[in-house]
PDB file of C-alpha atoms in Angstrom:
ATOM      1  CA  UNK A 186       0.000   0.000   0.000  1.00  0.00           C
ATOM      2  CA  UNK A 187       0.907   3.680  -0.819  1.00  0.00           C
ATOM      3  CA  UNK A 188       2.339   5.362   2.547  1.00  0.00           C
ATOM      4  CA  UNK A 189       3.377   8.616  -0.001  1.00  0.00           C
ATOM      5  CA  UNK A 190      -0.135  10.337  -1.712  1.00  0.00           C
ATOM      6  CA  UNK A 191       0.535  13.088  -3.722  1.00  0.00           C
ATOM      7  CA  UNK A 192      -2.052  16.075  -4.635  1.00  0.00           C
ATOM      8  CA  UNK A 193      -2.987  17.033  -7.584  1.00  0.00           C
ATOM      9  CA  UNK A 194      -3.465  14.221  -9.324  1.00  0.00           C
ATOM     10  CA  UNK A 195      -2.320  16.106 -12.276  1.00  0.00           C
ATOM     11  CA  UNK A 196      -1.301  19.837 -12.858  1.00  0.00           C
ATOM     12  CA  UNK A 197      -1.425  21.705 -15.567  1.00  0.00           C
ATOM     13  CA  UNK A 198       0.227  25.741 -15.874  1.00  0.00           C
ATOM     14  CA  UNK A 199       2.151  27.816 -18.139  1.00  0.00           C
ATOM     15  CA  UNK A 200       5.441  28.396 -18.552  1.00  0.00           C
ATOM     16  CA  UNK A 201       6.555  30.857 -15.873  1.00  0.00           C
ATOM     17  CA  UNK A 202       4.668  29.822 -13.189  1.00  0.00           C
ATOM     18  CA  UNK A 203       5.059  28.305  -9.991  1.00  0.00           C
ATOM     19  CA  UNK A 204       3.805  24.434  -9.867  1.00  0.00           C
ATOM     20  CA  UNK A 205       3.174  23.035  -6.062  1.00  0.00           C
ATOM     21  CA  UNK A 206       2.533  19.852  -5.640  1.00  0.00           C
ATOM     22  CA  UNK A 207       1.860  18.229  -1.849  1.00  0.00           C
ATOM     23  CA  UNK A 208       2.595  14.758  -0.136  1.00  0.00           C
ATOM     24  CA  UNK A 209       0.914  12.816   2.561  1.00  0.00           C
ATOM     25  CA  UNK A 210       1.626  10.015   4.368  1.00  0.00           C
ATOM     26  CA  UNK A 211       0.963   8.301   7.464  1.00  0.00           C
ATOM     27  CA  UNK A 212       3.524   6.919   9.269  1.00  0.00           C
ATOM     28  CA  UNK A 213       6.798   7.860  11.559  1.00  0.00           C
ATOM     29  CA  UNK A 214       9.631   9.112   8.747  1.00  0.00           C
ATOM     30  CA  UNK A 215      13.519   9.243   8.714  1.00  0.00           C
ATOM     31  CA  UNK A 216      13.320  10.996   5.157  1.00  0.00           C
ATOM     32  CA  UNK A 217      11.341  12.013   2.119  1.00  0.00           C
ATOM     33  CA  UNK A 218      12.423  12.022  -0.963  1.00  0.00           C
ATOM     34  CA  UNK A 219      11.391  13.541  -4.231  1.00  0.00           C
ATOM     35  CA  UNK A 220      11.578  12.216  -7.587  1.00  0.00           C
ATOM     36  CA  UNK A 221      11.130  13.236 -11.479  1.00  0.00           C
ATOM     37  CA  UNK A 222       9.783  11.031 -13.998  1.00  0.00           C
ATOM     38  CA  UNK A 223       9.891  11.980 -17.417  1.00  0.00           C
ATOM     39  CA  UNK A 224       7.462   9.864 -20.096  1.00  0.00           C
ATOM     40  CA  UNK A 225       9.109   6.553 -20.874  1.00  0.00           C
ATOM     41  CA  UNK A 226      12.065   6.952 -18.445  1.00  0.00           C
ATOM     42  CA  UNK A 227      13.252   5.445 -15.119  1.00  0.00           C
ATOM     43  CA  UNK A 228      12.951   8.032 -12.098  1.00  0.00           C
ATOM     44  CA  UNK A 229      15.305  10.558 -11.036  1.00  0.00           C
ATOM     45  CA  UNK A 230      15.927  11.925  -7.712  1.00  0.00           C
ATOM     46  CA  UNK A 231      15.532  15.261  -6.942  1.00  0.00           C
ATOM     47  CA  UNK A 232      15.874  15.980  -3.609  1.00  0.00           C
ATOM     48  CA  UNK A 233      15.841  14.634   0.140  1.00  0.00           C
ATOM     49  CA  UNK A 234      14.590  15.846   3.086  1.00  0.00           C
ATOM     50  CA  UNK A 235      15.198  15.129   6.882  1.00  0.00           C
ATOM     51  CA  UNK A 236      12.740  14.104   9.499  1.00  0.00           C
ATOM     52  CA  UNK A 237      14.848  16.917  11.384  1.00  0.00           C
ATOM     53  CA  UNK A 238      14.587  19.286   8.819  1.00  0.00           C
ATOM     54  CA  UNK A 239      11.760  21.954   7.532  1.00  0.00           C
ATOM     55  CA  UNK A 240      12.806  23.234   4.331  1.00  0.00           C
ATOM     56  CA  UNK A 241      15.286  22.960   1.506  1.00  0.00           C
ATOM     57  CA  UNK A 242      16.573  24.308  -1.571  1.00  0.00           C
ATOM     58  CA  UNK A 243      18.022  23.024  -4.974  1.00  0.00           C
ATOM     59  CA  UNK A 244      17.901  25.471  -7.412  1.00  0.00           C
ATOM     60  CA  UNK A 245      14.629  25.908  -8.820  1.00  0.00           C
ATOM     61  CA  UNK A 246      13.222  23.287  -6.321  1.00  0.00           C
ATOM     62  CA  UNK A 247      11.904  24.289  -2.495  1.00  0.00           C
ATOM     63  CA  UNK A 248      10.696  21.451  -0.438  1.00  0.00           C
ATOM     64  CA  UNK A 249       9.062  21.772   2.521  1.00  0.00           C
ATOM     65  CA  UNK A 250       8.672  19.105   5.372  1.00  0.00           C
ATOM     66  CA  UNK A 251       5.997  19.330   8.145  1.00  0.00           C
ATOM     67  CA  UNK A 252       6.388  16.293  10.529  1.00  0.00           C
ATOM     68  CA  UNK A 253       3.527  17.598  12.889  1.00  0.00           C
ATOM     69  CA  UNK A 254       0.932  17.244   9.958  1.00  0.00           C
ATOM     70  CA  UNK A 255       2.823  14.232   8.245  1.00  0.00           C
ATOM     71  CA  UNK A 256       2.992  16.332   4.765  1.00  0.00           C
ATOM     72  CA  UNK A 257       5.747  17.860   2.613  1.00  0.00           C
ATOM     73  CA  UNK A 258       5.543  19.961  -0.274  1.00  0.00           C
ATOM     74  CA  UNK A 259       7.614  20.494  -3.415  1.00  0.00           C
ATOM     75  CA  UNK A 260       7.643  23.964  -5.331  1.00  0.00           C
ATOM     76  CA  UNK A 261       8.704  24.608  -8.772  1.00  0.00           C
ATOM     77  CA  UNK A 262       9.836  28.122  -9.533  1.00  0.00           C
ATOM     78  CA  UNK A 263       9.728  29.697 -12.996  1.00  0.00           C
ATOM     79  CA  UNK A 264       8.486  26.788 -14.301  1.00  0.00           C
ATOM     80  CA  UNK A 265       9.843  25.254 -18.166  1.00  0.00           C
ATOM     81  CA  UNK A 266       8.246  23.324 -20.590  1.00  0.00           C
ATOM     82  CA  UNK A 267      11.034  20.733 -20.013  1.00  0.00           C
ATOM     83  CA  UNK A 268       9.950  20.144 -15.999  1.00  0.00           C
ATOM     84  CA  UNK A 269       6.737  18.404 -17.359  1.00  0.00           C
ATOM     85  CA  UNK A 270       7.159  14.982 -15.837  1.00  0.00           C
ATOM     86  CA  UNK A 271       5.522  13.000 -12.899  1.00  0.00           C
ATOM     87  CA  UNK A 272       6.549  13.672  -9.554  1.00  0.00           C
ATOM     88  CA  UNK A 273       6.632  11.401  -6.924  1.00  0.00           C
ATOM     89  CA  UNK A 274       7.523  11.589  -3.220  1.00  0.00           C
ATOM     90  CA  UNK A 275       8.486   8.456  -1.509  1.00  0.00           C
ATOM     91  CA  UNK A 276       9.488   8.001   2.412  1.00  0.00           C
ATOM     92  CA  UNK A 277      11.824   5.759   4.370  1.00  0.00           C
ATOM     93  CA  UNK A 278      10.017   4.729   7.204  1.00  0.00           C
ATOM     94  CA  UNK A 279      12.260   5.053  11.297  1.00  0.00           C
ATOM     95  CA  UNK A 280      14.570   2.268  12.476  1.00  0.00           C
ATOM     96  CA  UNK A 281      16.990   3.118   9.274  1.00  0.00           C
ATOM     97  CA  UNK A 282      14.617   1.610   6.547  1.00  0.00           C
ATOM     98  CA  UNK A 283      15.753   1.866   3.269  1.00  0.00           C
ATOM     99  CA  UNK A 284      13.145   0.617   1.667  1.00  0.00           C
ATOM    100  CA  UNK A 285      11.106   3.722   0.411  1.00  0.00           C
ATOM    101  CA  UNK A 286       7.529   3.823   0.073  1.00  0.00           C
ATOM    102  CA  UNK A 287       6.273   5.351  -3.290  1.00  0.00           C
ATOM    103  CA  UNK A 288       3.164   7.583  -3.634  1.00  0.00           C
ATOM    104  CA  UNK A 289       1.306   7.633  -7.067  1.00  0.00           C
ATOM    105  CA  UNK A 290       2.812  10.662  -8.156  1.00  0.00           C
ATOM    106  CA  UNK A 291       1.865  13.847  -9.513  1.00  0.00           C
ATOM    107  CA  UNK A 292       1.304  14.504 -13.398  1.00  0.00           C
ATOM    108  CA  UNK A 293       2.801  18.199 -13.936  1.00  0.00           C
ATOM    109  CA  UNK A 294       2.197  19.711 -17.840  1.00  0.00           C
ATOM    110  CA  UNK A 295       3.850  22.908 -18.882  1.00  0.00           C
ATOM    111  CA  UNK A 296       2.826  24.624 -21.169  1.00  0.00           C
ATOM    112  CA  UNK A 297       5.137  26.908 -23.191  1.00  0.00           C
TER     113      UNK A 297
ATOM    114  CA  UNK B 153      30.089   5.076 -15.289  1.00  0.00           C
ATOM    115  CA  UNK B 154      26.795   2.930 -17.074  1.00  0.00           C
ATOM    116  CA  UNK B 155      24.717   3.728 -13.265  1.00  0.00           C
ATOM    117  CA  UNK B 156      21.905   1.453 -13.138  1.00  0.00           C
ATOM    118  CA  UNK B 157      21.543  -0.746 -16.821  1.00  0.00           C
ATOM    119  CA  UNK B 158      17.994  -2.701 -17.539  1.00  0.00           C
ATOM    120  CA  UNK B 159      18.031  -5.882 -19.850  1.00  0.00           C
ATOM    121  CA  UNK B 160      16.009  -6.354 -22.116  1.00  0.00           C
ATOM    122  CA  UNK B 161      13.866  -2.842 -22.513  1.00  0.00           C
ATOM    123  CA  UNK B 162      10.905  -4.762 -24.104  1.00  0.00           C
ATOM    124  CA  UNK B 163       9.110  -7.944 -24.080  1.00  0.00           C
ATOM    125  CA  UNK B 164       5.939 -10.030 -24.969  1.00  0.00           C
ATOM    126  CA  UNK B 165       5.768 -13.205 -23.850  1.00  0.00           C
ATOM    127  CA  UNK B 166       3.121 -15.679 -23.931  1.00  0.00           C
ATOM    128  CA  UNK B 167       0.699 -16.991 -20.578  1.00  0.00           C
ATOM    129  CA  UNK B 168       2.402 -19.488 -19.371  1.00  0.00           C
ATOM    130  CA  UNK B 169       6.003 -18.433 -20.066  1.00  0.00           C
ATOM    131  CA  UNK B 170       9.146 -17.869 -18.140  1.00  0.00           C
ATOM    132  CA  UNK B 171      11.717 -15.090 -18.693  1.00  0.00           C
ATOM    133  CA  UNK B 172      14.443 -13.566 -16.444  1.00  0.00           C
ATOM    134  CA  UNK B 173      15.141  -9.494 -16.455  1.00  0.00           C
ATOM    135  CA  UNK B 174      18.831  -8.360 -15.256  1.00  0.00           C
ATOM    136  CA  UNK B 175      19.659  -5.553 -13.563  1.00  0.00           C
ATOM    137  CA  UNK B 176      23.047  -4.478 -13.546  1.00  0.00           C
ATOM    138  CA  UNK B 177      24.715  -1.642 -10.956  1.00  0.00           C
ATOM    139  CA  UNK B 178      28.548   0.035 -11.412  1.00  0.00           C
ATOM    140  CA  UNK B 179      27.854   1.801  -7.610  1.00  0.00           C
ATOM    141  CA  UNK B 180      28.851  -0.902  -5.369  1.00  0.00           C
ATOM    142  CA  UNK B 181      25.628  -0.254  -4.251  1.00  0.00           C
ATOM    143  CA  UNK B 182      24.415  -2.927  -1.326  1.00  0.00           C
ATOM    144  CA  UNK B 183      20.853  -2.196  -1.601  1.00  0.00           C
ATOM    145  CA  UNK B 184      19.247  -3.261  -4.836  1.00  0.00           C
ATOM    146  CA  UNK B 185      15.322  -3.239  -5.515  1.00  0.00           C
ATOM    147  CA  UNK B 186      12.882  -4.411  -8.358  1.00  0.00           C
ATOM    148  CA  UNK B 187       9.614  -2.282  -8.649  1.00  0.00           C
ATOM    149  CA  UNK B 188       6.733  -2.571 -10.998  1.00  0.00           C
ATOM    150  CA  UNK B 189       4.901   0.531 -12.709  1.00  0.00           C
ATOM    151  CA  UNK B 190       1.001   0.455 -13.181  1.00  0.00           C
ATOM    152  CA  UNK B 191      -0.843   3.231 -14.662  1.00  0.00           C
ATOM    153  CA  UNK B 192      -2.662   4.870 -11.871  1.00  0.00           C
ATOM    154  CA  UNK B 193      -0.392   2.856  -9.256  1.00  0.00           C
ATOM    155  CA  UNK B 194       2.838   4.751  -8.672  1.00  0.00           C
ATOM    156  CA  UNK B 195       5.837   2.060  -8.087  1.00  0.00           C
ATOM    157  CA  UNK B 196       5.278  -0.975  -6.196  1.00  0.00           C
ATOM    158  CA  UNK B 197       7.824  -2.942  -4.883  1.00  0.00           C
ATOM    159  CA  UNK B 198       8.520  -6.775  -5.669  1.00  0.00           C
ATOM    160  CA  UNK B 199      11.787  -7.807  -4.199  1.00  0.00           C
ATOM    161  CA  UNK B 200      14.443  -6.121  -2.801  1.00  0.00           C
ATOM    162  CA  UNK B 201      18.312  -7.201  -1.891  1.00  0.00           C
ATOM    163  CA  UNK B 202      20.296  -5.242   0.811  1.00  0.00           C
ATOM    164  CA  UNK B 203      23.763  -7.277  -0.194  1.00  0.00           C
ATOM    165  CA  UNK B 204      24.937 -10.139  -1.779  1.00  0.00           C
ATOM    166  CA  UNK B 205      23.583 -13.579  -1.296  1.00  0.00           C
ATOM    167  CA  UNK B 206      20.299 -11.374   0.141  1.00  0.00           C
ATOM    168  CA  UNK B 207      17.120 -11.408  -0.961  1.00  0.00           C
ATOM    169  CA  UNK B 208      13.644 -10.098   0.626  1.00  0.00           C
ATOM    170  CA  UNK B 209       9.877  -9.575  -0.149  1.00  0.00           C
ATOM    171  CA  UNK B 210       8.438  -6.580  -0.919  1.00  0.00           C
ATOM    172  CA  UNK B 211       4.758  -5.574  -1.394  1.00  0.00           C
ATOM    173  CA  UNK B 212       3.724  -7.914  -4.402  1.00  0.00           C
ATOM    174  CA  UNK B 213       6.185 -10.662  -4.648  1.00  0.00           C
ATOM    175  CA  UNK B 214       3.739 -13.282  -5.571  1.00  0.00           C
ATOM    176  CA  UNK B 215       4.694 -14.928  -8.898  1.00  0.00           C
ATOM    177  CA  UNK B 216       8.296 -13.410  -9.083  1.00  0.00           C
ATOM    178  CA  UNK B 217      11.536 -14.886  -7.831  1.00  0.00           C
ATOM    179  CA  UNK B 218      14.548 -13.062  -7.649  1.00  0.00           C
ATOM    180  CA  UNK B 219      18.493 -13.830  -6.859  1.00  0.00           C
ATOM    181  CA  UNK B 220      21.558 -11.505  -5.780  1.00  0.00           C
ATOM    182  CA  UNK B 221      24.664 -13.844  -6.438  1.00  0.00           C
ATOM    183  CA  UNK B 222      27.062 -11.036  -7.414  1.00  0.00           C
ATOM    184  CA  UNK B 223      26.578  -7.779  -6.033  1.00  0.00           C
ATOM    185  CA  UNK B 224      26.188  -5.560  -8.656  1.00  0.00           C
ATOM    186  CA  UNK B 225      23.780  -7.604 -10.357  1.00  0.00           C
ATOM    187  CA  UNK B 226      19.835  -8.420  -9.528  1.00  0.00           C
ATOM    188  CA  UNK B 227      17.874 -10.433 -11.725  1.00  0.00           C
ATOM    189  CA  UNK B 228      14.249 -10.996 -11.507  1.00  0.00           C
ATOM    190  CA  UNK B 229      12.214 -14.192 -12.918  1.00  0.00           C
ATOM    191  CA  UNK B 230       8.834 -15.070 -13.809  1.00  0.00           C
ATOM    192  CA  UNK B 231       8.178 -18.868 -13.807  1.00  0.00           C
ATOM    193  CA  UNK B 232       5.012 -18.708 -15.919  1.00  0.00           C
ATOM    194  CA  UNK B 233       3.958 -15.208 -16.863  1.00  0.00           C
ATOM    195  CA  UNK B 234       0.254 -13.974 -16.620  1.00  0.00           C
ATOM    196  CA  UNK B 235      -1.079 -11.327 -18.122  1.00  0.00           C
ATOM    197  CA  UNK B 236      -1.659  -9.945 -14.724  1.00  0.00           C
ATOM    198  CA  UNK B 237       2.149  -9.111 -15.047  1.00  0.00           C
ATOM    199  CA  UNK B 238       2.098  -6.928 -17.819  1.00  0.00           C
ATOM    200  CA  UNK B 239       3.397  -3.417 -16.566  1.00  0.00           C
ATOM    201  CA  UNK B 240       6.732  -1.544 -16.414  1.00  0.00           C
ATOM    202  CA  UNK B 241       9.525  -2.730 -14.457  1.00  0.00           C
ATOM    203  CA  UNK B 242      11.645  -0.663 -12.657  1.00  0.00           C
ATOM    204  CA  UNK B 243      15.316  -1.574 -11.037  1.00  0.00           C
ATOM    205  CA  UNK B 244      17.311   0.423  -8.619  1.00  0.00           C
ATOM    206  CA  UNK B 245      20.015   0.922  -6.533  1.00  0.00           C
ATOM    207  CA  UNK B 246      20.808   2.676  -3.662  1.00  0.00           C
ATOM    208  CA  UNK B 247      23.416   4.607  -1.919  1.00  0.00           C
ATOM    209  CA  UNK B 248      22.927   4.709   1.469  1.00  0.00           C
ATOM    210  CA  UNK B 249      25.624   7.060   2.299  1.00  0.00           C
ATOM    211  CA  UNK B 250      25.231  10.778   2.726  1.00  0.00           C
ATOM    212  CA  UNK B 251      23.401  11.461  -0.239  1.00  0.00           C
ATOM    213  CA  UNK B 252      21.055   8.312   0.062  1.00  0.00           C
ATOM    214  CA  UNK B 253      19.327   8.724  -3.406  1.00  0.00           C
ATOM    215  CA  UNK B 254      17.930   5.449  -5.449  1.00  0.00           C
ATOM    216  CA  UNK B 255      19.537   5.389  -8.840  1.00  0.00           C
ATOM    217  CA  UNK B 256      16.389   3.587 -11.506  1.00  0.00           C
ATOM    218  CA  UNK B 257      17.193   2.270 -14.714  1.00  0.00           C
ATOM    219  CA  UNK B 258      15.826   2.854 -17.762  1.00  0.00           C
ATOM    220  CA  UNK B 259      12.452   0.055 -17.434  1.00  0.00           C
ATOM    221  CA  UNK B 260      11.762  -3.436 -18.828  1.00  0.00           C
ATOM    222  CA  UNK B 261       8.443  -2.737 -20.392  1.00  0.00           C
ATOM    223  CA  UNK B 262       6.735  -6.416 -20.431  1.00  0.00           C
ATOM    224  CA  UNK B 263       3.483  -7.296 -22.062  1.00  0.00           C
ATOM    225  CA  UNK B 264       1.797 -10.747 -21.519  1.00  0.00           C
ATOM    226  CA  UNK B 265      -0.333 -12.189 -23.620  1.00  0.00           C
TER     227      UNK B 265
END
């Protein structure tokens, strides 16, 4: 079963705007993780965030991690017609899991 | 370096069936994992290794078998395919270092008929 659910379900904006897309899940995390799938291709990583940790930066990327409400959030800046992909948070549960839990991702379209 | 390599990238195969996908790593990653993609589903997982010699469930193992007998390869079976198993599959690696990111390959993309 999912622990990671992102929302939207899909987005769709135009070039130049900012794209947010949220995660959920449910149980007690050492990590989240974010990841970019483009059409046809394997997933990349994008980012990771701490349990111990509330925000972070990478480039255009800002995650956001709020333990108290079990939710993290990943902002797009300035968005390109090349970040159209599916996004997709996953989670390594405590103890030192690394097995990461996927969500069903988020379908972002970007129009130029 | 190649990262995380996927053979083959397609396949149809018949019900009934058998067929083994390899996953190669270049990392000297421990952890190795096999996911599968269904529209709608996100990334399951089927099997995952965390070393050589290792093997372990994941969420939906049933009807796939899996070995780890050098490290930087998994490889992933199906004794007699169903169409049940048609979907994308997904390996990875991991470094569980500082940095702690999965690595995916490119996808086996298997349809059963």
């Amino acid at each position: 079963s999912q622990q990671g659910e992102e929302d939207p379900q899909a987005l769709s904006i135009q070039e130049g705007e900012n794209a947010t897309m949220n995660c959920s899940y449910k149980t007690s995390i050492n990590n989240l993780q974010w990841y970019r799938q483009n059409s046809g291709r394997g997933l990349v990583h994008l980012i990771l965030i701490r349990s111990n940790e509330r925000e972070k930066h990478s480039g255009r990327l800002r995650v956001t991690l709020d333990t108290s409400k079990k939710s993290s959030s990943l902002l797009i800046t300035a968005s390109r017609a090349a970040d159209t992909a599916s996004y997709f948070c996953a989670t390594d549960a405590s103890g030192g899991s690394y097995i990461p839990t996927f969500g069903r991702g988020t379908s972002l379209i970007v129009h130029p | 370096n190649a990262g995380v390599t996927q053979t083959p990238k397609f396949r149809v195969l018949k019900t009934g069936q058998s067929m083994t996908l390899l996953c190669a790593q270049d990392m000297n990653h421990e952890y190795m994992y096999w996911y599968r993609q269904d529209p709608g589903m996100g990334l399951r997982l089927i099997h995952y290794s965390v070393g050589e010699g290792t093997t372990a469930k994941g969420e939906v193992p049933d009807g796939y078998n899996v070995s780890r007998l050098k490290k930087q390869n998994f490889l992933l079976g199906l004794e007699s395919a169903a169409p049940s198993q048609t979907s994308v599959y997904f390996c990875a690696s991991r470094e569980t270092g500082t940095r702690n990111e999965q690595y995916f390959g490119p996808g086996t993309r298997l349809t059963v008929t």
